[in-house]
Coordinates of C-alpha atoms and ligand atoms in Angstrom, one line a residue:
M1 CA 2.5 -3.3 -18.9
P2 CA 3.9 0.2 -19.6
Q3 CA 3.7 1.5 -23.2
P4 CA 6.9 0.6 -25.2
E5 CA 8.1 4.2 -25.0
F6 CA 8.2 3.8 -21.2
L7 CA 10.2 0.6 -21.2
P8 CA 12.9 1.8 -18.8
I9 CA 15.8 -0.1 -20.2
Q10 CA 16.2 -0.2 -24.0
W11 CA 19.3 -1.6 -25.7
K12 CA 19.9 0.1 -29.1
S13 CA 22.9 -2.2 -30.3
T14 CA 25.3 0.7 -30.2
H15 CA 24.2 2.2 -26.9
L16 CA 21.8 2.1 -24.0
S17 CA 18.7 4.2 -23.6
L18 CA 17.5 4.6 -20.0
L19 CA 14.3 6.3 -18.9
D20 CA 15.6 8.8 -16.4
Q21 CA 13.5 7.9 -13.3
R22 CA 14.8 11.0 -11.4
A23 CA 12.6 13.2 -13.7
L24 CA 9.4 11.1 -13.2
P25 CA 6.6 11.8 -13.0
G26 CA 7.3 15.3 -14.3
K27 CA 9.1 14.4 -17.5
K28 CA 9.6 11.2 -19.6
E29 CA 13.1 11.7 -20.7
F30 CA 15.6 9.2 -21.9
L31 CA 19.3 9.2 -21.2
E32 CA 21.4 8.0 -24.1
I33 CA 24.3 6.2 -22.6
H34 CA 27.4 5.4 -24.6
T35 CA 30.1 4.5 -22.0
M36 CA 30.5 2.3 -19.0
E37 CA 31.3 5.3 -16.8
E38 CA 28.0 6.9 -17.8
T39 CA 26.2 3.7 -16.9
I40 CA 27.8 3.6 -13.5
V41 CA 26.8 7.3 -12.9
A42 CA 23.2 6.5 -14.0
I43 CA 23.1 3.6 -11.5
R44 CA 24.7 5.5 -8.7
E45 CA 22.6 8.7 -9.2
M46 CA 19.5 6.4 -9.5
A47 CA 18.4 7.4 -13.0
V48 CA 17.8 3.6 -13.1
R49 CA 17.0 1.8 -9.8
G50 CA 15.4 -1.3 -8.4
A51 CA 17.5 -4.5 -7.9
P52 CA 16.7 -6.3 -11.1
A53 CA 16.9 -3.2 -13.3
I54 CA 20.3 -2.3 -11.8
A55 CA 21.6 -5.8 -12.6
I56 CA 20.4 -5.7 -16.2
T57 CA 21.7 -2.2 -16.8
G58 CA 25.1 -3.2 -15.2
I59 CA 25.6 -5.9 -17.7
F60 CA 24.7 -3.6 -20.6
G61 CA 27.2 -1.2 -19.1
L62 CA 29.9 -3.9 -19.2
T63 CA 29.1 -4.4 -22.9
L64 CA 29.8 -0.7 -23.5
G65 CA 33.0 -1.0 -21.5
A66 CA 34.2 -3.9 -23.7
K67 CA 33.4 -1.9 -26.8
E68 CA 35.4 1.1 -25.5
K69 CA 38.5 -1.0 -25.2
Q70 CA 38.5 -2.0 -28.9
G71 CA 41.3 -4.4 -28.5
N72 CA 42.3 -7.5 -26.6
L73 CA 41.1 -7.6 -23.0
S74 CA 43.3 -9.4 -20.5
S75 CA 41.5 -11.1 -17.6
V76 CA 42.9 -8.3 -15.3
E77 CA 41.1 -5.8 -17.5
V78 CA 37.9 -7.8 -17.4
D79 CA 38.1 -8.0 -13.6
S80 CA 38.7 -4.3 -13.4
L81 CA 35.5 -3.5 -15.5
I82 CA 33.6 -5.9 -13.3
K83 CA 35.0 -4.4 -10.1
Q84 CA 34.1 -0.8 -11.2
M85 CA 30.5 -1.9 -12.0
F86 CA 30.2 -3.8 -8.7
E87 CA 31.0 -0.7 -6.7
S88 CA 28.2 1.3 -8.2
R89 CA 25.6 0.3 -5.6
P90 CA 26.3 -2.2 -2.8
T91 CA 23.1 -3.5 -1.2
A92 CA 21.1 -5.2 -4.0
V93 CA 22.7 -8.6 -4.6
N94 CA 21.3 -9.1 -8.1
L95 CA 24.1 -7.0 -9.7
S96 CA 26.8 -8.9 -8.0
F97 CA 25.4 -12.3 -9.0
A98 CA 25.0 -11.0 -12.6
L99 CA 28.6 -9.8 -12.7
K100 CA 29.9 -13.2 -11.5
E101 CA 27.9 -14.9 -14.3
A102 CA 29.2 -12.3 -16.8
K103 CA 32.8 -13.1 -15.8
K104 CA 32.1 -16.8 -16.2
R105 CA 30.7 -16.3 -19.7
S106 CA 33.7 -14.3 -20.8
E107 CA 36.2 -16.8 -19.6
G108 CA 38.6 -18.0 -22.3
K109 CA 37.8 -15.0 -24.6
T110 CA 40.2 -12.2 -25.1
D111 CA 39.1 -10.1 -28.1
W112 CA 36.7 -7.3 -27.2
E113 CA 34.2 -8.2 -29.8
S114 CA 33.6 -11.8 -28.5
I115 CA 33.5 -10.5 -24.9
Q116 CA 31.0 -7.8 -25.9
R117 CA 28.9 -10.3 -27.7
V118 CA 28.6 -12.7 -24.8
W119 CA 27.8 -9.8 -22.4
E120 CA 25.3 -8.3 -24.7
S121 CA 23.5 -11.6 -25.2
Y122 CA 23.5 -12.3 -21.5
A123 CA 21.9 -8.9 -20.7
L124 CA 19.2 -9.5 -23.3
E125 CA 18.7 -13.0 -21.9
M126 CA 18.3 -11.5 -18.4
M127 CA 15.6 -9.1 -19.6
V128 CA 13.6 -12.0 -21.0
E129 CA 14.1 -14.2 -18.0
D130 CA 13.3 -11.4 -15.5
L131 CA 10.0 -10.6 -17.2
R132 CA 9.1 -14.3 -17.3
A133 CA 10.1 -14.8 -13.6
N134 CA 8.1 -11.7 -12.6
Q135 CA 5.0 -13.0 -14.4
M136 CA 5.2 -16.4 -12.6
L137 CA 5.9 -14.7 -9.3
G138 CA 2.9 -12.4 -9.8
E139 CA 0.6 -15.4 -10.4
N140 CA 1.9 -17.3 -7.4
G141 CA 1.3 -14.3 -5.2
A142 CA -2.2 -13.6 -6.6
N143 CA -3.1 -17.2 -5.8
L144 CA -2.5 -16.6 -2.1
F145 CA -5.6 -14.5 -1.9
P146 CA -9.0 -16.1 -1.5
K147 CA -10.6 -16.9 -4.9
D148 CA -14.0 -15.5 -3.8
Q149 CA -12.6 -12.2 -2.5
N150 CA -13.2 -9.5 -5.2
E151 CA -11.8 -6.4 -3.5
I152 CA -8.3 -6.4 -2.1
H153 CA -6.5 -3.6 -0.2
I154 CA -2.7 -3.7 -0.3
I155 CA 0.0 -1.4 1.2
T156 CA 3.3 -1.4 -0.7
H157 CA 6.6 0.4 -0.2
C158 CA 9.1 1.9 -2.7
N159 CA 8.7 1.0 -6.3
T160 CA 8.9 -2.6 -7.4
G161 CA 7.1 -2.4 -10.7
A162 CA 8.0 -2.4 -14.4
L163 CA 10.3 0.5 -13.7
A164 CA 12.4 -1.6 -11.3
T165 CA 12.5 -4.8 -13.4
A166 CA 12.4 -5.9 -17.0
G167 CA 8.6 -5.6 -16.8
H168 CA 5.5 -6.6 -14.7
G169 CA 7.4 -6.2 -11.4
T170 CA 7.6 -8.1 -8.1
A171 CA 5.2 -6.7 -5.5
L172 CA 3.6 -4.6 -8.2
G173 CA 3.6 -7.8 -10.4
V174 CA 1.4 -9.5 -7.8
I175 CA -0.9 -6.5 -7.9
R176 CA -1.0 -6.6 -11.7
S177 CA -1.7 -10.3 -11.6
L178 CA -4.6 -9.8 -9.2
R179 CA -6.0 -7.2 -11.5
D180 CA -5.6 -9.6 -14.4
Q181 CA -7.6 -12.2 -12.4
G182 CA -10.5 -9.6 -12.4
K183 CA -10.1 -8.4 -8.8
K184 CA -10.5 -4.8 -7.8
V185 CA -7.2 -3.9 -6.2
I186 CA -6.8 -0.8 -4.0
V187 CA -3.2 0.1 -3.5
Y188 CA -1.8 2.3 -0.8
A189 CA 1.7 3.5 -1.9
D190 CA 4.0 4.6 0.9
E191 CA 5.6 7.8 -0.5
T192 CA 9.0 6.3 0.5
R193 CA 11.1 9.1 1.8
P194 CA 13.6 10.4 0.9
F195 CA 13.7 9.5 -2.8
L196 CA 9.9 9.2 -3.1
Q197 CA 9.9 6.1 -5.3
G198 CA 6.4 5.4 -4.0
S199 CA 4.7 8.7 -4.8
R200 CA 6.8 9.5 -7.9
L201 CA 7.0 6.0 -9.5
T202 CA 4.5 3.5 -8.0
A203 CA 1.6 6.0 -8.2
F204 CA 2.7 6.8 -11.8
E205 CA 2.7 3.1 -12.8
M206 CA -0.6 2.5 -11.0
M207 CA -2.2 5.4 -12.8
E208 CA -0.8 4.2 -16.2
E209 CA -2.5 0.9 -15.4
G210 CA -5.8 2.4 -14.2
I211 CA -5.3 0.7 -10.7
E212 CA -6.8 2.7 -7.8
C213 CA -3.9 4.0 -5.8
Y214 CA -3.6 6.3 -2.8
I215 CA -0.3 7.8 -1.8
I216 CA 0.3 7.7 2.0
T217 CA 3.3 9.2 3.9
D218 CA 5.5 6.5 5.4
G219 CA 4.1 7.2 8.9
M220 CA 0.5 6.6 8.0
S221 CA 0.4 2.8 7.7
G222 CA -0.5 2.3 11.4
W223 CA -3.4 4.7 11.1
L224 CA -4.5 3.0 7.9
M225 CA -4.4 -0.5 9.4
N226 CA -6.6 0.8 12.2
Q227 CA -9.1 2.4 9.9
R228 CA -9.5 -0.1 7.0
K229 CA -9.1 -3.8 6.5
I230 CA -5.8 -4.1 4.9
D231 CA -5.4 -7.6 3.3
A232 CA -1.6 -7.6 2.9
V233 CA 1.6 -5.7 2.8
L234 CA 3.6 -6.5 -0.3
V235 CA 7.2 -5.3 -0.7
G236 CA 10.2 -6.2 -2.9
C237 CA 13.7 -6.7 -1.7
D238 CA 17.3 -6.0 -2.5
R239 CA 18.9 -9.0 -0.7
V240 CA 17.7 -11.9 1.5
A241 CA 20.1 -13.7 3.8
A242 CA 19.9 -17.4 4.4
N243 CA 17.8 -17.0 7.5
G244 CA 15.2 -14.9 5.7
D245 CA 16.3 -11.5 7.0
T246 CA 15.6 -9.1 4.2
A247 CA 17.1 -5.8 3.1
N248 CA 14.8 -3.5 1.3
K249 CA 14.2 0.2 1.0
I250 CA 14.4 2.2 4.2
G251 CA 11.1 2.1 6.0
T252 CA 10.3 -1.5 5.2
Y253 CA 11.2 -2.6 8.7
N254 CA 8.9 -0.1 10.3
L255 CA 6.1 -1.2 8.0
A256 CA 6.7 -4.9 8.9
I257 CA 6.5 -4.2 12.6
V258 CA 3.2 -2.2 12.2
A259 CA 1.8 -5.0 10.0
H260 CA 2.8 -7.6 12.7
E261 CA 1.1 -5.6 15.4
H262 CA -2.1 -5.5 13.3
N263 CA -2.0 -9.1 12.1
V264 CA -1.7 -8.0 8.5
P265 CA 0.3 -10.6 6.5
F266 CA 3.6 -9.2 5.3
Y267 CA 4.9 -10.7 2.1
V268 CA 8.3 -10.2 0.4
C269 CA 8.2 -10.6 -3.4
A270 CA 11.5 -11.5 -5.1
T271 CA 12.9 -13.6 -7.9
K272 CA 15.6 -16.2 -6.9
D273 CA 18.3 -13.7 -7.9
S274 CA 17.7 -11.7 -4.7
F275 CA 18.6 -14.6 -2.3
D276 CA 22.1 -14.5 -1.0
F277 CA 22.8 -17.8 0.8
N278 CA 26.4 -16.8 1.4
L279 CA 25.2 -14.6 4.2
K280 CA 23.8 -16.2 7.3
T281 CA 21.8 -13.2 8.6
G282 CA 20.7 -9.7 7.7
D283 CA 23.5 -8.3 9.9
E284 CA 26.0 -9.2 7.1
I285 CA 24.1 -7.3 4.4
P286 CA 26.0 -4.0 3.5
I287 CA 23.7 -1.0 3.8
E288 CA 24.3 1.8 1.3
M289 CA 24.6 5.3 2.9
R290 CA 23.5 8.0 0.6
K291 CA 24.1 11.7 0.7
E292 CA 22.6 13.8 3.4
S293 CA 21.1 16.3 1.0
E294 CA 18.5 13.7 -0.1
V295 CA 17.0 14.1 3.3
T296 CA 17.6 17.9 3.9
Q297 CA 16.3 19.3 0.6
F298 CA 14.0 18.6 -2.3
D299 CA 15.8 19.5 -5.5
F300 CA 12.5 19.4 -7.3
L301 CA 11.0 22.3 -5.3
K302 CA 12.0 24.7 -8.1
T303 CA 10.1 27.1 -10.2
S304 CA 10.2 26.8 -14.0
D305 CA 12.9 29.4 -14.2
G306 CA 15.2 27.3 -12.0
N307 CA 14.7 29.2 -8.7
Y308 CA 14.2 27.2 -5.6
L309 CA 10.8 27.8 -3.8
L310 CA 12.7 27.2 -0.6
P311 CA 16.4 28.4 -0.6
E312 CA 18.2 25.6 -2.5
G313 CA 15.0 23.5 -2.1
K314 CA 16.0 22.9 1.6
T315 CA 13.3 21.6 3.9
A316 CA 15.6 21.7 6.9
P317 CA 17.5 24.5 8.6
F318 CA 20.9 25.3 7.0
G319 CA 23.5 23.1 8.5
A320 CA 21.1 20.6 9.9
R321 CA 22.6 17.1 9.8
A322 CA 20.8 14.0 8.6
L323 CA 21.1 10.3 8.4
N324 CA 20.3 8.6 5.1
P325 CA 20.7 4.8 5.2
S326 CA 19.1 3.8 1.9
F327 CA 17.9 0.3 3.1
D328 CA 17.0 -1.5 6.3
I329 CA 16.8 -5.1 7.4
T330 CA 13.4 -6.7 8.2
K331 CA 13.8 -9.6 10.5
A332 CA 12.6 -12.9 9.1
K333 CA 10.1 -13.3 12.0
F334 CA 8.0 -10.5 10.6
I335 CA 7.7 -12.1 7.1
K336 CA 4.8 -14.5 6.5
N337 CA 5.9 -15.7 3.1
F338 CA 8.4 -15.1 0.3
I339 CA 6.6 -14.9 -3.0
T340 CA 8.9 -16.1 -5.8
E341 CA 8.7 -17.5 -9.3
L342 CA 9.2 -21.0 -7.8
G343 CA 6.4 -20.8 -5.3
C344 CA 5.7 -19.2 -1.9
F345 CA 7.8 -20.2 1.1
V346 CA 8.1 -19.4 4.8
P347 CA 11.5 -18.0 5.8
T348 CA 12.7 -21.3 7.2
E349 CA 12.1 -23.0 3.8
I350 CA 14.0 -20.7 1.5
S351 CA 17.4 -22.3 1.8
T352 CA 16.1 -25.8 0.9
R353 CA 13.6 -24.7 -1.7
L354 CA 15.7 -22.0 -3.5
K355 CA 19.3 -22.9 -2.9
K356 CA 20.0 -25.6 -5.4
V357 CA 18.3 -23.9 -8.3
Ligands
MRU1 O1 17.0 2.5 -4.0 P1 16.2 1.8 -4.9 O2 15.1 2.6 -5.5 O3 17.0 1.0 -6.0 O4 15.5 0.6 -4.0 C1 14.6 -0.3 -4.6 C2 14.0 -1.2 -3.7 O5 14.3 -1.2 -2.5 C3 13.1 -2.2 -4.2 O6 12.1 -2.6 -3.3 C4 13.9 -3.5 -4.6 O7 15.0 -3.2 -5.3 C5 13.1 -4.5 -5.3 S1 12.6 -3.9 -7.0 C6 11.9 -5.2 -7.7

């Protein structure tokens, strides 16, 4: 677990304190957020990211929105707050489920203080529940590995750890649980272009935990699977459709195909809040397109006096165009198991095993 000062989402009763993940690993800085609009910007600009963390932050943001109103809130005004928050980032389904639940809990209430109270207590409840679910998921995943195997080599993608959740993490939660069972875990963290969640955040979390971790670029996984025995690929997800197709950080699909070719088991780790049975297949999952400059320049290639080492930090010719889909869809056929807090399921089982919960 990260030290308390690194808990990424901290509710301070009057405002929200968010560890600014854009500045990691260079600086551990907190953003003090007092308004709903500031919360939306923090989500959109990825100061906070990861499907579960976005959902929890979104509900704290609504709480701030209710407080800003300081009067009665009509159901039209409640809907408008919810709609604005919903539009912050579209792919991860956790936020949209949480907003629906927030709406349900505020029904029949009109004064801002009662609405704020139910939203605040819901967000705090989500934090407790997400941590508990991640710990159970972690144990379920760890139990998939042979008891007598002491050294386990895992490739992971993006960041799915304590920074992306209320703690422990999903794919990184399994890694933490394996470590807690006394195993030596060796992690290969895809750097995860273009936002570098793997090299900036996963490597940071693994180093904080003392877990052996090597950063690889996203194109190195095939080489690695040929060179070393990789026991599993573990990834998180942003939304799973009813047939098991899974949206996760761009690059996940490529990794799944490479794993399939090398007979390396590919596991998707997620709590039940990431399963969207309203969608039949992954084709229906909306994919967020982010700005081209995330691909064409590194803003962090700056000297301490603020000058870019490359002009404007650009790593591409001026005027070069880029595509920047933030997520991709991994077909269910490449997924060996979904690892959840309720157990481990093959794709064809998820709608019966997780739907009614
Ligand atoms: O764009 P991000 O950093 O929010 O994307 C995060 C991911 O894709 C994670 O794998 C996913 O949200 C699961 S986090 C437990």
